[in-house]
Every structure is written in structure tokens, then in C-alpha cells.
């Protein structure tokens, strides 16, 4: 059974990790987009006009005031979630970039190992050819 070179395993592992980091980045971007949409929806809802105060009883006004406070808290929470999602997206992008660099470095190592191996094989083939030509010359001299 022929053993695979260790560098190929390293390359495959790095590529798998790069794909995992890319998937994490995609998930973080989707979460950021959802958080941004939620925040915008809350901002639009908070900006709607309230009914006139002279048409409402004091209890209704107090209820609306409390709803306004709750909506402001929801806005702050949504903004915090959005900022957290953005932070995770930036971290995921950095992680993906690092994994990509690692995979590219492993790929360069494998390519360099192939190049060195090919150069060694070429030198060995040239030596074998030189030896063969030397034996043929020796036989010709012996036969003459």
C-alpha cells in the first residue's frame, strides 16, 4: 500500500478548515443582515406617529409612554445585537482569511515538494542514462 505524503494530508486539512471558516463567515454575514433588518424595522416602527394626546385618557397616555420606553429598549437591544453580529462577521472574515492563507501556504509547500521530487527524478534518470551510455561504450570498446 502506497503511503500518501504528509503534505497532502496537511493541504487537505487546511482546505477543509478554510471551507469551514468560509461557512462560518457566511453564517455571520446572514446573522448580521437579519440583525440589521430587525433594527431597521424597529426604527421604522418607533418613528410612527402617535394619536393626538387630547383624544386619549391619562391611562392610555401612560400606556403609550411605557410602550415608547419599551420600544426604545428594544431599539437599544437590537442595535447591540447588530453590533455584536458585525463584530462576529469581522472576526469570521479574519478567521477565514487566516485559514485561506494557511491553505495557500500548504499548497505552495506541496507544489515545492513536487518540484523537488521531479528534479530528483530527472537527475536520477540522467545519471541512469549516463551509466547506460557508459556501459554501451565499454561494450563497444571490448568488442572491437
PDB file of C-alpha atoms in Angstrom:
ATOM      1  CA  UNK A   1       0.000   0.000   0.000  1.00  0.00           C
ATOM      2  CA  UNK A   2       1.443   3.315  -1.057  1.00  0.00           C
ATOM      3  CA  UNK A   3       1.567   5.926   1.680  1.00  0.00           C
ATOM      4  CA  UNK A   4       0.370   9.432   0.824  1.00  0.00           C
ATOM      5  CA  UNK A   5       2.814  12.238   1.529  1.00  0.00           C
ATOM      6  CA  UNK A   6       2.193  14.091   4.781  1.00  0.00           C
ATOM      7  CA  UNK A   7       1.996  17.395   2.951  1.00  0.00           C
ATOM      8  CA  UNK A   8      -1.066  16.262   1.004  1.00  0.00           C
ATOM      9  CA  UNK A   9      -2.837  15.454   4.262  1.00  0.00           C
ATOM     10  CA  UNK A  10      -1.853  18.859   5.590  1.00  0.00           C
ATOM     11  CA  UNK A  11      -3.161  20.512   2.443  1.00  0.00           C
ATOM     12  CA  UNK A  12      -6.459  18.631   2.628  1.00  0.00           C
ATOM     13  CA  UNK A  13      -6.874  19.506   6.315  1.00  0.00           C
ATOM     14  CA  UNK A  14      -6.148  23.171   5.652  1.00  0.00           C
ATOM     15  CA  UNK A  15      -8.618  23.270   2.759  1.00  0.00           C
ATOM     16  CA  UNK A  16     -11.308  21.673   4.948  1.00  0.00           C
ATOM     17  CA  UNK A  17     -10.666  24.255   7.658  1.00  0.00           C
ATOM     18  CA  UNK A  18     -10.809  27.025   5.067  1.00  0.00           C
ATOM     19  CA  UNK A  19     -14.217  25.784   3.878  1.00  0.00           C
ATOM     20  CA  UNK A  20     -15.426  25.626   7.490  1.00  0.00           C
ATOM     21  CA  UNK A  21     -14.256  29.191   8.091  1.00  0.00           C
ATOM     22  CA  UNK A  22     -15.993  30.308   4.884  1.00  0.00           C
ATOM     23  CA  UNK A  23     -19.219  28.682   6.105  1.00  0.00           C
ATOM     24  CA  UNK A  24     -18.855  30.456   9.470  1.00  0.00           C
ATOM     25  CA  UNK A  25     -18.329  33.733   7.627  1.00  0.00           C
ATOM     26  CA  UNK A  26     -21.464  33.158   5.539  1.00  0.00           C
ATOM     27  CA  UNK A  27     -23.466  32.412   8.700  1.00  0.00           C
ATOM     28  CA  UNK A  28     -22.119  35.516  10.413  1.00  0.00           C
ATOM     29  CA  UNK A  29     -22.990  37.652   7.385  1.00  0.00           C
ATOM     30  CA  UNK A  30     -26.524  36.227   7.325  1.00  0.00           C
ATOM     31  CA  UNK A  31     -26.922  36.925  11.059  1.00  0.00           C
ATOM     32  CA  UNK A  32     -25.650  40.473  10.537  1.00  0.00           C
ATOM     33  CA  UNK A  33     -28.128  41.050   7.704  1.00  0.00           C
ATOM     34  CA  UNK A  34     -31.007  39.714   9.807  1.00  0.00           C
ATOM     35  CA  UNK A  35     -29.990  41.878  12.779  1.00  0.00           C
ATOM     36  CA  UNK A  36     -29.748  44.953  10.534  1.00  0.00           C
ATOM     37  CA  UNK A  37     -33.213  44.258   9.078  1.00  0.00           C
ATOM     38  CA  UNK A  38     -34.671  43.790  12.565  1.00  0.00           C
ATOM     39  CA  UNK A  39     -33.094  47.034  13.749  1.00  0.00           C
ATOM     40  CA  UNK A  40     -34.433  48.935  10.739  1.00  0.00           C
ATOM     41  CA  UNK A  41     -37.915  47.509  11.262  1.00  0.00           C
ATOM     42  CA  UNK A  42     -37.877  48.636  14.893  1.00  0.00           C
ATOM     43  CA  UNK A  43     -36.630  52.084  13.915  1.00  0.00           C
ATOM     44  CA  UNK A  44     -39.436  52.436  11.390  1.00  0.00           C
ATOM     45  CA  UNK A  45     -41.999  51.262  13.932  1.00  0.00           C
ATOM     46  CA  UNK A  46     -40.668  53.695  16.546  1.00  0.00           C
ATOM     47  CA  UNK A  47     -40.937  56.571  14.090  1.00  0.00           C
ATOM     48  CA  UNK A  48     -44.696  56.176  13.527  1.00  0.00           C
ATOM     49  CA  UNK A  49     -46.951  58.988  14.643  1.00  0.00           C
ATOM     50  CA  UNK A  50     -48.857  58.600  17.916  1.00  0.00           C
ATOM     51  CA  UNK A  51     -52.523  59.559  18.194  1.00  0.00           C
ATOM     52  CA  UNK A  52     -53.282  63.014  19.482  1.00  0.00           C
ATOM     53  CA  UNK A  53     -52.917  63.376  23.247  1.00  0.00           C
ATOM     54  CA  UNK A  54     -56.230  65.246  23.696  1.00  0.00           C
ATOM     55  CA  UNK A  55     -58.156  62.247  22.374  1.00  0.00           C
ATOM     56  CA  UNK A  56     -56.665  59.849  24.919  1.00  0.00           C
ATOM     57  CA  UNK A  57     -57.318  59.334  28.606  1.00  0.00           C
ATOM     58  CA  UNK A  58     -54.391  59.661  31.060  1.00  0.00           C
ATOM     59  CA  UNK A  59     -54.131  55.880  31.466  1.00  0.00           C
ATOM     60  CA  UNK A  60     -53.868  55.443  27.702  1.00  0.00           C
ATOM     61  CA  UNK A  61     -51.208  58.160  27.524  1.00  0.00           C
ATOM     62  CA  UNK A  62     -49.230  56.425  30.288  1.00  0.00           C
ATOM     63  CA  UNK A  63     -49.535  53.110  28.436  1.00  0.00           C
ATOM     64  CA  UNK A  64     -48.233  54.697  25.256  1.00  0.00           C
ATOM     65  CA  UNK A  65     -45.389  56.291  27.190  1.00  0.00           C
ATOM     66  CA  UNK A  66     -44.451  52.915  28.651  1.00  0.00           C
ATOM     67  CA  UNK A  67     -44.656  51.363  25.191  1.00  0.00           C
ATOM     68  CA  UNK A  68     -42.320  54.081  23.952  1.00  0.00           C
ATOM     69  CA  UNK A  69     -39.847  53.246  26.698  1.00  0.00           C
ATOM     70  CA  UNK A  70     -40.116  49.575  25.832  1.00  0.00           C
ATOM     71  CA  UNK A  71     -39.625  50.323  22.148  1.00  0.00           C
ATOM     72  CA  UNK A  72     -36.528  52.413  22.960  1.00  0.00           C
ATOM     73  CA  UNK A  73     -35.167  49.492  24.974  1.00  0.00           C
ATOM     74  CA  UNK A  74     -35.942  47.178  22.076  1.00  0.00           C
ATOM     75  CA  UNK A  75     -34.130  49.559  19.752  1.00  0.00           C
ATOM     76  CA  UNK A  76     -31.079  49.587  22.032  1.00  0.00           C
ATOM     77  CA  UNK A  77     -31.130  45.790  22.288  1.00  0.00           C
ATOM     78  CA  UNK A  78     -31.499  45.428  18.529  1.00  0.00           C
ATOM     79  CA  UNK A  79     -28.635  47.860  17.988  1.00  0.00           C
ATOM     80  CA  UNK A  80     -26.489  45.896  20.433  1.00  0.00           C
ATOM     81  CA  UNK A  81     -27.349  42.630  18.645  1.00  0.00           C
ATOM     82  CA  UNK A  82     -26.472  44.227  15.326  1.00  0.00           C
ATOM     83  CA  UNK A  83     -23.119  45.470  16.625  1.00  0.00           C
ATOM     84  CA  UNK A  84     -22.395  42.009  18.029  1.00  0.00           C
ATOM     85  CA  UNK A  85     -23.301  40.452  14.682  1.00  0.00           C
ATOM     86  CA  UNK A  86     -20.989  42.902  12.898  1.00  0.00           C
ATOM     87  CA  UNK A  87     -18.176  42.074  15.323  1.00  0.00           C
ATOM     88  CA  UNK A  88     -18.681  38.344  14.721  1.00  0.00           C
ATOM     89  CA  UNK A  89     -18.701  38.936  10.961  1.00  0.00           C
ATOM     90  CA  UNK A  90     -15.397  40.800  11.170  1.00  0.00           C
ATOM     91  CA  UNK A  91     -13.912  38.032  13.336  1.00  0.00           C
ATOM     92  CA  UNK A  92     -15.191  35.348  10.956  1.00  0.00           C
ATOM     93  CA  UNK A  93     -13.744  37.240   7.988  1.00  0.00           C
ATOM     94  CA  UNK A  94     -10.376  37.417   9.739  1.00  0.00           C
ATOM     95  CA  UNK A  95     -10.542  33.720  10.602  1.00  0.00           C
ATOM     96  CA  UNK A  96     -11.401  32.801   7.039  1.00  0.00           C
ATOM     97  CA  UNK A  97      -8.563  34.978   5.731  1.00  0.00           C
ATOM     98  CA  UNK A  98      -6.067  33.299   8.073  1.00  0.00           C
ATOM     99  CA  UNK A  99      -7.311  29.832   7.114  1.00  0.00           C
ATOM    100  CA  UNK A 100      -7.078  30.748   3.432  1.00  0.00           C
ATOM    101  CA  UNK A 101      -3.500  31.925   3.883  1.00  0.00           C
ATOM    102  CA  UNK A 102      -2.671  28.673   5.686  1.00  0.00           C
ATOM    103  CA  UNK A 103      -4.221  26.590   2.918  1.00  0.00           C
ATOM    104  CA  UNK A 104      -2.366  28.577   0.274  1.00  0.00           C
ATOM    105  CA  UNK A 105       0.905  28.108   2.170  1.00  0.00           C
ATOM    106  CA  UNK A 106       0.300  24.353   2.370  1.00  0.00           C
ATOM    107  CA  UNK A 107      -0.451  24.319  -1.345  1.00  0.00           C
ATOM    108  CA  UNK A 108       2.845  26.091  -2.045  1.00  0.00           C
ATOM    109  CA  UNK A 109       4.653  23.541   0.148  1.00  0.00           C
ATOM    110  CA  UNK A 110       3.097  20.664  -1.803  1.00  0.00           C
ATOM    111  CA  UNK A 111       3.992  22.301  -5.125  1.00  0.00           C
ATOM    112  CA  UNK A 112       7.577  22.865  -3.957  1.00  0.00           C
ATOM    113  CA  UNK A 113       7.817  19.237  -2.807  1.00  0.00           C
ATOM    114  CA  UNK A 114       6.558  18.099  -6.241  1.00  0.00           C
ATOM    115  CA  UNK A 115       9.087  20.330  -7.972  1.00  0.00           C
ATOM    116  CA  UNK A 116      11.955  18.985  -5.842  1.00  0.00           C
ATOM    117  CA  UNK A 117      10.786  15.417  -6.392  1.00  0.00           C
ATOM    118  CA  UNK A 118      10.613  15.956 -10.145  1.00  0.00           C
ATOM    119  CA  UNK A 119      14.099  17.494 -10.132  1.00  0.00           C
ATOM    120  CA  UNK A 120      15.468  14.482  -8.200  1.00  0.00           C
ATOM    121  CA  UNK A 121      13.763  12.090 -10.610  1.00  0.00           C
ATOM    122  CA  UNK A 122      15.199  13.982 -13.576  1.00  0.00           C
ATOM    123  CA  UNK A 123      18.714  13.863 -12.104  1.00  0.00           C
ATOM    124  CA  UNK A 124      18.338  10.146 -11.371  1.00  0.00           C
ATOM    125  CA  UNK A 125      17.117   9.500 -14.923  1.00  0.00           C
ATOM    126  CA  UNK A 126      20.048  11.466 -16.359  1.00  0.00           C
ATOM    127  CA  UNK A 127      22.514   9.507 -14.185  1.00  0.00           C
ATOM    128  CA  UNK A 128      20.938   6.227 -15.303  1.00  0.00           C
ATOM    129  CA  UNK A 129      21.173   7.299 -18.926  1.00  0.00           C
ATOM    130  CA  UNK A 130      24.820   8.301 -18.462  1.00  0.00           C
ATOM    131  CA  UNK A 131      25.554   4.929 -16.842  1.00  0.00           C
ATOM    132  CA  UNK A 132      23.817   3.106 -19.701  1.00  0.00           C
ATOM    133  CA  UNK A 133      25.735   5.064 -22.330  1.00  0.00           C
ATOM    134  CA  UNK A 134      28.960   4.360 -20.451  1.00  0.00           C
ATOM    135  CA  UNK A 135      28.223   0.621 -20.425  1.00  0.00           C
ATOM    136  CA  UNK A 136      27.403   0.687 -24.142  1.00  0.00           C
ATOM    137  CA  UNK A 137      30.708   2.463 -24.898  1.00  0.00           C
ATOM    138  CA  UNK A 138      32.576  -0.040 -22.749  1.00  0.00           C
ATOM    139  CA  UNK A 139      30.980  -2.964 -24.622  1.00  0.00           C
ATOM    140  CA  UNK A 140      31.772  -1.419 -27.981  1.00  0.00           C
ATOM    141  CA  UNK A 141      35.407  -0.971 -26.994  1.00  0.00           C
ATOM    142  CA  UNK A 142      35.556  -4.522 -25.704  1.00  0.00           C
ATOM    143  CA  UNK A 143      34.012  -5.891 -28.877  1.00  0.00           C
ATOM    144  CA  UNK A 144      36.410  -4.029 -31.137  1.00  0.00           C
TER     145      UNK A 144
END
